[in-house]
mmCIF file of C-alpha atoms and ligand atoms in Angstrom:
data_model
loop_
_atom_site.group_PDB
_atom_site.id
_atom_site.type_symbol
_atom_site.label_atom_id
_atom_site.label_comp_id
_atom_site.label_asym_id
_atom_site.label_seq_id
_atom_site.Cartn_x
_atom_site.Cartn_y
_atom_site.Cartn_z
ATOM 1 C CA UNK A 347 -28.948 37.296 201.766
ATOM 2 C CA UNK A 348 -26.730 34.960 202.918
ATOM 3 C CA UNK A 349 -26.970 30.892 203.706
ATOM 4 C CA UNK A 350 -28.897 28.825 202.416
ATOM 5 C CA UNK A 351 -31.000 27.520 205.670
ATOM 6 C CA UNK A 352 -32.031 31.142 206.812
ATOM 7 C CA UNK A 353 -33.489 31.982 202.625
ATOM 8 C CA UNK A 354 -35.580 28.617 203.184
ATOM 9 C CA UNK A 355 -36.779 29.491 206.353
ATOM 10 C CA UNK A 356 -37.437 32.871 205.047
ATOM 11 C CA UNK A 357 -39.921 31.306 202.382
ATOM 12 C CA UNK A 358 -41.860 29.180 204.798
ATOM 13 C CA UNK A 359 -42.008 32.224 206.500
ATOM 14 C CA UNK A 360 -43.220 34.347 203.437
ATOM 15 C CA UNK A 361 -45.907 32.291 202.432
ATOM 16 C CA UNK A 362 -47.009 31.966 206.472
ATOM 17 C CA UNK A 363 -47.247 36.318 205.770
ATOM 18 C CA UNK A 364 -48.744 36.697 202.610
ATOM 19 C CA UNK A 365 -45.146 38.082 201.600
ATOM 20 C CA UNK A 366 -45.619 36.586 197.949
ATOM 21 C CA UNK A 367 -47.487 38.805 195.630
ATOM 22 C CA UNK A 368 -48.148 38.559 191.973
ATOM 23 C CA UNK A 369 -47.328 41.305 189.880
ATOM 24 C CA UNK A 370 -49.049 41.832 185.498
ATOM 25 C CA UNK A 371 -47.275 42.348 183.004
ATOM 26 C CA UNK A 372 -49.491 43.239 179.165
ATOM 27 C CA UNK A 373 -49.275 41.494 176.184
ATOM 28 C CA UNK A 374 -50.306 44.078 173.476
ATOM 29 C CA UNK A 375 -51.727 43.671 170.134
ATOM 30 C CA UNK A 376 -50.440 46.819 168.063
ATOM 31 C CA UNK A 377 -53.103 46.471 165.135
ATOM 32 C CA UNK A 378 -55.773 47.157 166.534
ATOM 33 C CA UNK A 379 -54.464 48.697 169.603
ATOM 34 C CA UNK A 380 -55.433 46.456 172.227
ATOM 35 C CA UNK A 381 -54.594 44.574 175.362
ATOM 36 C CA UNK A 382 -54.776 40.634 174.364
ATOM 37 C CA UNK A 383 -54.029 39.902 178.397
ATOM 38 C CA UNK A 384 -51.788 39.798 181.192
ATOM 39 C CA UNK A 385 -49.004 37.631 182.645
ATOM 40 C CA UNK A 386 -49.033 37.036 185.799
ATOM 41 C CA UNK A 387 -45.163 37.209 187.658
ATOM 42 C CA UNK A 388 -44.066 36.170 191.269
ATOM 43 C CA UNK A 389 -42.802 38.605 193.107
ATOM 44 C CA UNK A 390 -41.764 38.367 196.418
ATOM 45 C CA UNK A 391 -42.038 41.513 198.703
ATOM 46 C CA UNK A 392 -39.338 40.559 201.747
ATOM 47 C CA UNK A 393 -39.576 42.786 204.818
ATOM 48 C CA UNK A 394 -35.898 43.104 204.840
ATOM 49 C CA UNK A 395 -34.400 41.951 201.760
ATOM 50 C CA UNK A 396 -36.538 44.142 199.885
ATOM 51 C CA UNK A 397 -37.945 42.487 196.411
ATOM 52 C CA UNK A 398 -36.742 39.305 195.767
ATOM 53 C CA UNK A 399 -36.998 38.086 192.325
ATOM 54 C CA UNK A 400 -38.019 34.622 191.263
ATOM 55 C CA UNK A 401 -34.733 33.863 189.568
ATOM 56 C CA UNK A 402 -33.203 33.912 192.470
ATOM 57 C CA UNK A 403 -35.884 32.305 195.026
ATOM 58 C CA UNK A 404 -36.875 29.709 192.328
ATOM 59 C CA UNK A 405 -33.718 27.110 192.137
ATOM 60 C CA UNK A 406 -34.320 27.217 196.107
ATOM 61 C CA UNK A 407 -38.092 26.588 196.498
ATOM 62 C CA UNK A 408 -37.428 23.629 193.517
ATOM 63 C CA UNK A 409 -34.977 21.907 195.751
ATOM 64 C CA UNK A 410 -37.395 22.128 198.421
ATOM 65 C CA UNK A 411 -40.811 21.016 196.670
ATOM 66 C CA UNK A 412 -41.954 24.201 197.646
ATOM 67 C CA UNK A 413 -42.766 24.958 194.170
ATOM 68 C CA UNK A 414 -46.106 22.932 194.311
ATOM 69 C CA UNK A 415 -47.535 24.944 196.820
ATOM 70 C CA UNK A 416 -46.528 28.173 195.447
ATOM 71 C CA UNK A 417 -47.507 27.124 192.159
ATOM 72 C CA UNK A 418 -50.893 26.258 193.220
ATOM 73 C CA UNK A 419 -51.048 29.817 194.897
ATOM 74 C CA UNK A 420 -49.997 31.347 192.046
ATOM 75 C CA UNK A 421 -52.083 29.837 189.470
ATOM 76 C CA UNK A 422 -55.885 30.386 191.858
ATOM 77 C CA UNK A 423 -54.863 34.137 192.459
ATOM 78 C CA UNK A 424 -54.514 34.822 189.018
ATOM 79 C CA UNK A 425 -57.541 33.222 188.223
ATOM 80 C CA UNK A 426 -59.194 34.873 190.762
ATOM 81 C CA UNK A 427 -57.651 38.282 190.253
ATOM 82 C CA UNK A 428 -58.722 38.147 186.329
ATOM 83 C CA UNK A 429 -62.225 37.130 187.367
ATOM 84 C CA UNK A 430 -62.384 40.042 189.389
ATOM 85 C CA UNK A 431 -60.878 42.110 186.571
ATOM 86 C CA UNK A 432 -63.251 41.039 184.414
ATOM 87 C CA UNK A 433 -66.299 41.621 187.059
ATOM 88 C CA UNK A 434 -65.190 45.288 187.011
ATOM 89 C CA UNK A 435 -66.033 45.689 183.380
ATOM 90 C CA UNK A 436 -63.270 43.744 181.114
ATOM 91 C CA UNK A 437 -65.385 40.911 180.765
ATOM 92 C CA UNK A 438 -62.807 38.711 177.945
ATOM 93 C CA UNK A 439 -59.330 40.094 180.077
ATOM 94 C CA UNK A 440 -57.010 37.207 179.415
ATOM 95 C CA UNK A 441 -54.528 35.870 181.940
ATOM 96 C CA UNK A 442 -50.996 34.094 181.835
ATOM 97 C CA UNK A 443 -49.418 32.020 184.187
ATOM 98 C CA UNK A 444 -46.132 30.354 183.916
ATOM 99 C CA UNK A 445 -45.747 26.652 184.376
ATOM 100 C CA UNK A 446 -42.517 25.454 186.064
ATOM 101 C CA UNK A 447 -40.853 22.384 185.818
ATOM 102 C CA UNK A 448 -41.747 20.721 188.801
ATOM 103 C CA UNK A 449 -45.478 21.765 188.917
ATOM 104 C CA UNK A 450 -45.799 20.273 185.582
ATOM 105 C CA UNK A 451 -44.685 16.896 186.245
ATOM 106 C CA UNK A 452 -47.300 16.323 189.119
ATOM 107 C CA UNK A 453 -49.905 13.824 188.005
ATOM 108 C CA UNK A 454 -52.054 15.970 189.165
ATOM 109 C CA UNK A 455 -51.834 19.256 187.498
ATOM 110 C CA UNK A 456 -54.305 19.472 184.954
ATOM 111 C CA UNK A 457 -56.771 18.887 187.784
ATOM 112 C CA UNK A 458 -55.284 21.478 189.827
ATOM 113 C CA UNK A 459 -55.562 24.106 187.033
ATOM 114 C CA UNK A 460 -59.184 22.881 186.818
ATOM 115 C CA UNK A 461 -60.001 23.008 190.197
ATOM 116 C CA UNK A 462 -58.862 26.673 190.271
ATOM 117 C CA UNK A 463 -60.676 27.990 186.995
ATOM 118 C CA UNK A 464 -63.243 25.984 189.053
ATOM 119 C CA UNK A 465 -62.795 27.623 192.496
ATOM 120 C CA UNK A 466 -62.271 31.379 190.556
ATOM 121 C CA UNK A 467 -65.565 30.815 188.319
ATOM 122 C CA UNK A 468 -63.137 32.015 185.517
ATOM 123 C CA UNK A 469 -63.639 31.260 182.062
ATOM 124 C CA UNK A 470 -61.289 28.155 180.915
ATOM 125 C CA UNK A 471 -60.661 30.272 177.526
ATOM 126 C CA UNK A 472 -59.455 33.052 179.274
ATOM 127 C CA UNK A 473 -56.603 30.898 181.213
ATOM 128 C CA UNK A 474 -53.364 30.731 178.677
ATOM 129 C CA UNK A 475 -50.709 28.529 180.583
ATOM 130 C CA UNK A 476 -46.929 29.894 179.197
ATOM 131 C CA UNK A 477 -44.157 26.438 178.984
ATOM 132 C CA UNK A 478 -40.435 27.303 178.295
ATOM 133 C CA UNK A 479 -39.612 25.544 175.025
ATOM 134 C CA UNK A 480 -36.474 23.525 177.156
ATOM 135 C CA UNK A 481 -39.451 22.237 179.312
ATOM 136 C CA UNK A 482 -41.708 21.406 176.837
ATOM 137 C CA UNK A 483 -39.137 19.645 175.011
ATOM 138 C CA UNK A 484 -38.071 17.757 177.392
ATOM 139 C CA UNK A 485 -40.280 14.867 177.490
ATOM 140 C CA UNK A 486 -42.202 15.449 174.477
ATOM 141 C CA UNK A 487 -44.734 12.872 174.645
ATOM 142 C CA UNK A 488 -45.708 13.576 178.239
ATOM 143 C CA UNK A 489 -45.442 17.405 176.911
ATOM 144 C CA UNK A 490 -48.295 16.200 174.200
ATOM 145 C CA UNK A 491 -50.389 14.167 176.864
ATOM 146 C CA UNK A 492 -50.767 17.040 178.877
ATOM 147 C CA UNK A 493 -51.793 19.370 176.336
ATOM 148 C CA UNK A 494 -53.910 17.916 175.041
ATOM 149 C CA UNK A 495 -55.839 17.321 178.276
ATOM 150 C CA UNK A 496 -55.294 21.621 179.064
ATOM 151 C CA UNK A 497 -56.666 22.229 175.775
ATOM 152 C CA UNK A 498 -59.422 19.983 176.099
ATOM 153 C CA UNK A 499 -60.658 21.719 179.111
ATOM 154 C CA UNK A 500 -60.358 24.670 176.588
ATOM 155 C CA UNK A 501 -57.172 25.707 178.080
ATOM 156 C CA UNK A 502 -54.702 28.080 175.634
ATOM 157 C CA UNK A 503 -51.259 27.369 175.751
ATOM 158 C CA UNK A 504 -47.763 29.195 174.890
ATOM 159 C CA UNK A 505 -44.399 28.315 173.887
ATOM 160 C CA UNK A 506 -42.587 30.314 176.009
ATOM 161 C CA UNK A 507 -38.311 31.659 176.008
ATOM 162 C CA UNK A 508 -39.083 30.158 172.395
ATOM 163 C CA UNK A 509 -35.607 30.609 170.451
ATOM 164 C CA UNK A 510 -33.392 29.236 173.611
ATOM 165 C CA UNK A 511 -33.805 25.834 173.486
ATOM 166 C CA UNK A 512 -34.226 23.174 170.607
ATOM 167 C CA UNK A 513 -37.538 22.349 169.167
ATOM 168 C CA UNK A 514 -38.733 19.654 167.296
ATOM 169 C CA UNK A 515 -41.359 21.465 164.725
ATOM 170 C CA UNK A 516 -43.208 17.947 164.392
ATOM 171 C CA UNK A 517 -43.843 18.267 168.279
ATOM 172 C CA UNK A 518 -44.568 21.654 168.202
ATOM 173 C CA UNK A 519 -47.176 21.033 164.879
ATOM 174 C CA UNK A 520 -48.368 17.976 167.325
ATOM 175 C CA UNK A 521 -48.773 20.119 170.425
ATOM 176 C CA UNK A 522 -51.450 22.447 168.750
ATOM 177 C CA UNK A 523 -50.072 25.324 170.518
ATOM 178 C CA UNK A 524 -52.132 28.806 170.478
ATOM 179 C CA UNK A 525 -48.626 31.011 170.699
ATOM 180 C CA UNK A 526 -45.466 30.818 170.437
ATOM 181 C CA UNK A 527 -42.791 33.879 172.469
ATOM 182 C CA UNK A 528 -39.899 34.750 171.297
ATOM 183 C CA UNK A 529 -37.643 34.814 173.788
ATOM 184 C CA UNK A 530 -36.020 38.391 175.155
ATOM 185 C CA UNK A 531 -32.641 37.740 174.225
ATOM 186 C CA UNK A 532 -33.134 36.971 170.924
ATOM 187 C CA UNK A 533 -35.676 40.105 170.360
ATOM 188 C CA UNK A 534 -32.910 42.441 172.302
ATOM 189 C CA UNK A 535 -30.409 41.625 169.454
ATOM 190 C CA UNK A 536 -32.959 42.302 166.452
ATOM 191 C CA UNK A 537 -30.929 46.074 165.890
ATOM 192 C CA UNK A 538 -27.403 44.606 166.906
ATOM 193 C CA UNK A 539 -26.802 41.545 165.060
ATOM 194 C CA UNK A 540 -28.006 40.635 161.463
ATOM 195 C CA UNK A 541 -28.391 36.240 162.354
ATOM 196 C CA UNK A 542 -30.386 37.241 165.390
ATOM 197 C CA UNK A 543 -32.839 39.662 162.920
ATOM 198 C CA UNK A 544 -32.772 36.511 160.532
ATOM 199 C CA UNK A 545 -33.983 34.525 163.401
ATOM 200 C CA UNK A 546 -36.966 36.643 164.696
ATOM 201 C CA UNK A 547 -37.957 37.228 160.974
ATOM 202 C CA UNK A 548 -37.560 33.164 160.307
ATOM 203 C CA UNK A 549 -39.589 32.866 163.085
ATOM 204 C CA UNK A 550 -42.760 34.785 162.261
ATOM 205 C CA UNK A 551 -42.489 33.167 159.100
ATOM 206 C CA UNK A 552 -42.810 29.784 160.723
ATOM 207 C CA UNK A 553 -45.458 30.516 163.013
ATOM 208 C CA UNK A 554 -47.641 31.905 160.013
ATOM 209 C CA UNK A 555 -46.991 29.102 158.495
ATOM 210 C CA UNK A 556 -47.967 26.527 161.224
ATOM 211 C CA UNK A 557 -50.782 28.462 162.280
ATOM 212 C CA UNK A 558 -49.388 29.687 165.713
ATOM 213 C CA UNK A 559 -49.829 32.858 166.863
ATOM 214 C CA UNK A 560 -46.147 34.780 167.372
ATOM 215 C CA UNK A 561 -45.735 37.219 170.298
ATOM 216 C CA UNK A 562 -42.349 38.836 171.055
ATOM 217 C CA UNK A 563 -41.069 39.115 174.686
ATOM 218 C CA UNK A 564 -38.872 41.956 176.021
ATOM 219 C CA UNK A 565 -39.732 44.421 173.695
ATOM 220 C CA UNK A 566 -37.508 47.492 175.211
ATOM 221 C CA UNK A 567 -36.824 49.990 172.544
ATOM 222 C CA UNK A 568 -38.880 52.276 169.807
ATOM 223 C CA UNK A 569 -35.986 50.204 167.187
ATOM 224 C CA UNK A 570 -37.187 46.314 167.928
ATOM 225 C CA UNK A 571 -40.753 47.213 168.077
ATOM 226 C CA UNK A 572 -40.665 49.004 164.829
ATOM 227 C CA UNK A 573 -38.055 45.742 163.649
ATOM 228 C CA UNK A 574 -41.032 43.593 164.594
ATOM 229 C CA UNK A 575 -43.687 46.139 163.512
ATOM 230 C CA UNK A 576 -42.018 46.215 159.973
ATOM 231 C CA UNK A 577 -41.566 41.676 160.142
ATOM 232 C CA UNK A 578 -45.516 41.319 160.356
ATOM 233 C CA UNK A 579 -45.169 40.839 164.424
ATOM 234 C CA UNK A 580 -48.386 42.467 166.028
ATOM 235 C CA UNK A 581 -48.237 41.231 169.577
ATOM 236 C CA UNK A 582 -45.493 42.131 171.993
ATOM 237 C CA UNK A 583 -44.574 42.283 175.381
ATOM 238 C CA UNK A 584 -42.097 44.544 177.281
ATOM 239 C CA UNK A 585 -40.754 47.590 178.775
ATOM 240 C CA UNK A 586 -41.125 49.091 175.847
ATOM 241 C CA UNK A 587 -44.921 49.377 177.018
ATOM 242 C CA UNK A 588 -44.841 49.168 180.617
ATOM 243 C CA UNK A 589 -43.026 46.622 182.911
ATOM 244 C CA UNK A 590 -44.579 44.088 185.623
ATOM 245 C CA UNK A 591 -46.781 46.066 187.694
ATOM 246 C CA UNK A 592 -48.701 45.540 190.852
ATOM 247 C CA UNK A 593 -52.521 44.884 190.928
ATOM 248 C CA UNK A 594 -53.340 48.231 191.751
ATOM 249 C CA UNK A 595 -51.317 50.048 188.944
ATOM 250 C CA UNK A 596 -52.554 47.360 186.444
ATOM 251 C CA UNK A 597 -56.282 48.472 187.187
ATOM 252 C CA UNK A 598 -55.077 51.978 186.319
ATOM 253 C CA UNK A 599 -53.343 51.178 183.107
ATOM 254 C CA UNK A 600 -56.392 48.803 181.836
ATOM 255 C CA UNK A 601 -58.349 51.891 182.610
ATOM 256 C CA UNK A 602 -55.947 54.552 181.126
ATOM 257 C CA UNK A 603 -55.374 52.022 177.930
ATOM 258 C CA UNK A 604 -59.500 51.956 177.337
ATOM 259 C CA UNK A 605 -59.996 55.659 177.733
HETATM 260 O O1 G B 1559 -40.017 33.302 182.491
HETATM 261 P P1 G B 1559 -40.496 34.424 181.619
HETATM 262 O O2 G B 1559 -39.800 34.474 180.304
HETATM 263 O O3 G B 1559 -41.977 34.424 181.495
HETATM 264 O O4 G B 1559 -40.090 35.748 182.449
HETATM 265 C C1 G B 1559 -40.250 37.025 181.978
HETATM 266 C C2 G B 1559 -39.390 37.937 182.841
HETATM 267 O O5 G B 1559 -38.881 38.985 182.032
HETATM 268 C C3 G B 1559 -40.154 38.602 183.969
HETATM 269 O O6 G B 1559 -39.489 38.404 185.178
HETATM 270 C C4 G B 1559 -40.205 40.076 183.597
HETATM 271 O O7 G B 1559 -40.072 40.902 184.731
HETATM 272 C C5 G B 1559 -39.028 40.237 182.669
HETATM 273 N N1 G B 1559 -39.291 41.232 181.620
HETATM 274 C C6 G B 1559 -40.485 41.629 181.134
HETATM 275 N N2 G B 1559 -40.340 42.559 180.164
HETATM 276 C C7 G B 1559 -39.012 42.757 180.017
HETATM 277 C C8 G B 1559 -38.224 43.604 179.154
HETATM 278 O O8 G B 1559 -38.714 44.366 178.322
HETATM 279 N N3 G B 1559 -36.874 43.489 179.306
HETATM 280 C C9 G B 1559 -36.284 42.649 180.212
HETATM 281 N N4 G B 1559 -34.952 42.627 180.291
HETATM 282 N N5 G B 1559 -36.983 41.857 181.031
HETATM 283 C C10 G B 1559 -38.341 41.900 180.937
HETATM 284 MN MN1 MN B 1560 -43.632 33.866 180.477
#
């Protein structure tokens, strides 16, 4: 994958083939045993490259604008795939979708998100949108504009890669956020270094005490789950329980989870 003008091409291309799919990752509650929704991931299924992932597409389609369009895509299929989910018999299936930079700065996406909860018919409390804590952080106030008006339309929201960048707990209080996710790295170090198990343990703490709900991302290993298990951290995410799958194996594991 070489060049930078034949990978652009490629993506004008992709979306032209319906080459972009989106792939569902769950977020499980341990206690009770449950699946508290999905996240929806880009993937990007090249005919020759093979899967592409969206670390490396992403800093591309930014430079581009591209991101607006895919954004959009991505945000009314998984509102549309959930619906569908839920048709079939999980009527309160939650769904994720990550924000990126770009797409959040648009003036108008809060009434693009609407338009597709809209378009899908899909429940506005089922939607949860996921905002790394770098981007959220950013430009706070904007940050607290715009949640507002997502929460308003009765939108849940997540601090996302939460643990990577610097926070401002005032902001965070301010934002009214539903979740906060520890980020991978940090949860990946829980059994390896002692500050890092401080960290994850300080952070349950806070989030009990502000009245967020804590979920921990990249949960890989029977240690960190029990780590988090032990710290009073019900809800994780990771390989630990399955990785990112396609819509077809998701159906099966909703199925194989309720049965
Ligand atoms: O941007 P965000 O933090 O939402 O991205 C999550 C990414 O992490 C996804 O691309 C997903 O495939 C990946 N991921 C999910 N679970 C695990 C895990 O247990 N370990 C690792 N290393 N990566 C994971
Ligand atoms: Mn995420």
């Amino acid at each position: 994958m070489s060049g930078k003008f034949s990978f652009e091409s490629a993506l004008q291309e992709a979306l032209d083939k319906n080459e972009f799919q989106l792939y569902f990752q769950p977020k499980i509650n341990i206690n009770p045993n449950q699946i508290i929704g999905l996240e929806a991931l880009l993937r990007w299924q090249h005919h020759q490259f093979g899967i592409v992932s969206p670390q490396q597409m992403l800093p591309l389609i930014e430079d581009k604008g591209f991101i607006i369009q895919l954004s959009d895509w991505i945000v009314s299929t998984a509102c549309v795939q959930a619906r569908k989910w839920q048709q079939a018999g999980y009527s309160n299936l939650n769904v994720s979708v990550n924000v990126s930079a770009r797409q959040f700065r648009q003036p108008d996406f809060a009434k693009n998100i609407n338009h597709a909860l809209e378009a899908s018919q899909l429940d506005s409390q089922c939607l949860e949108l996921e905002f790394s804590e770098s981007l959220a952080m950013q430009d706070p106030e904007y940050t607290l504009q715009t949640i507002k008006t997502l929460k308003n339309l009765g939108i849940k929201i997540t601090i996302d890669n939460f643990g990577t960048g610097y926070s401002s707990l005032r902001y965070l209080q301010r934002f009214g956020v539903d979740h906060i996710k520890i980020d991978q790295t940090v949860i990946q170090n829980v059994n390896i270094n002692s500050w890092d198990a401080s960290l994850v343990v300080a952070m349950i703490e806070l989030a009990k005490n502000l009245n967020f709900e804590v979920i921990a991302q990249g949960v890989e290993t029977k240690e960190q789950y029990s780590f988090l298990k032990k710290h009073g951290c019900d809800k994780m995410q990771g390989y630990y329980f399955c990785a990112p799958m396609p819509i077809d194996s998701t159906s099966q594991f909703l199925k194989d989870f309720d049965s």
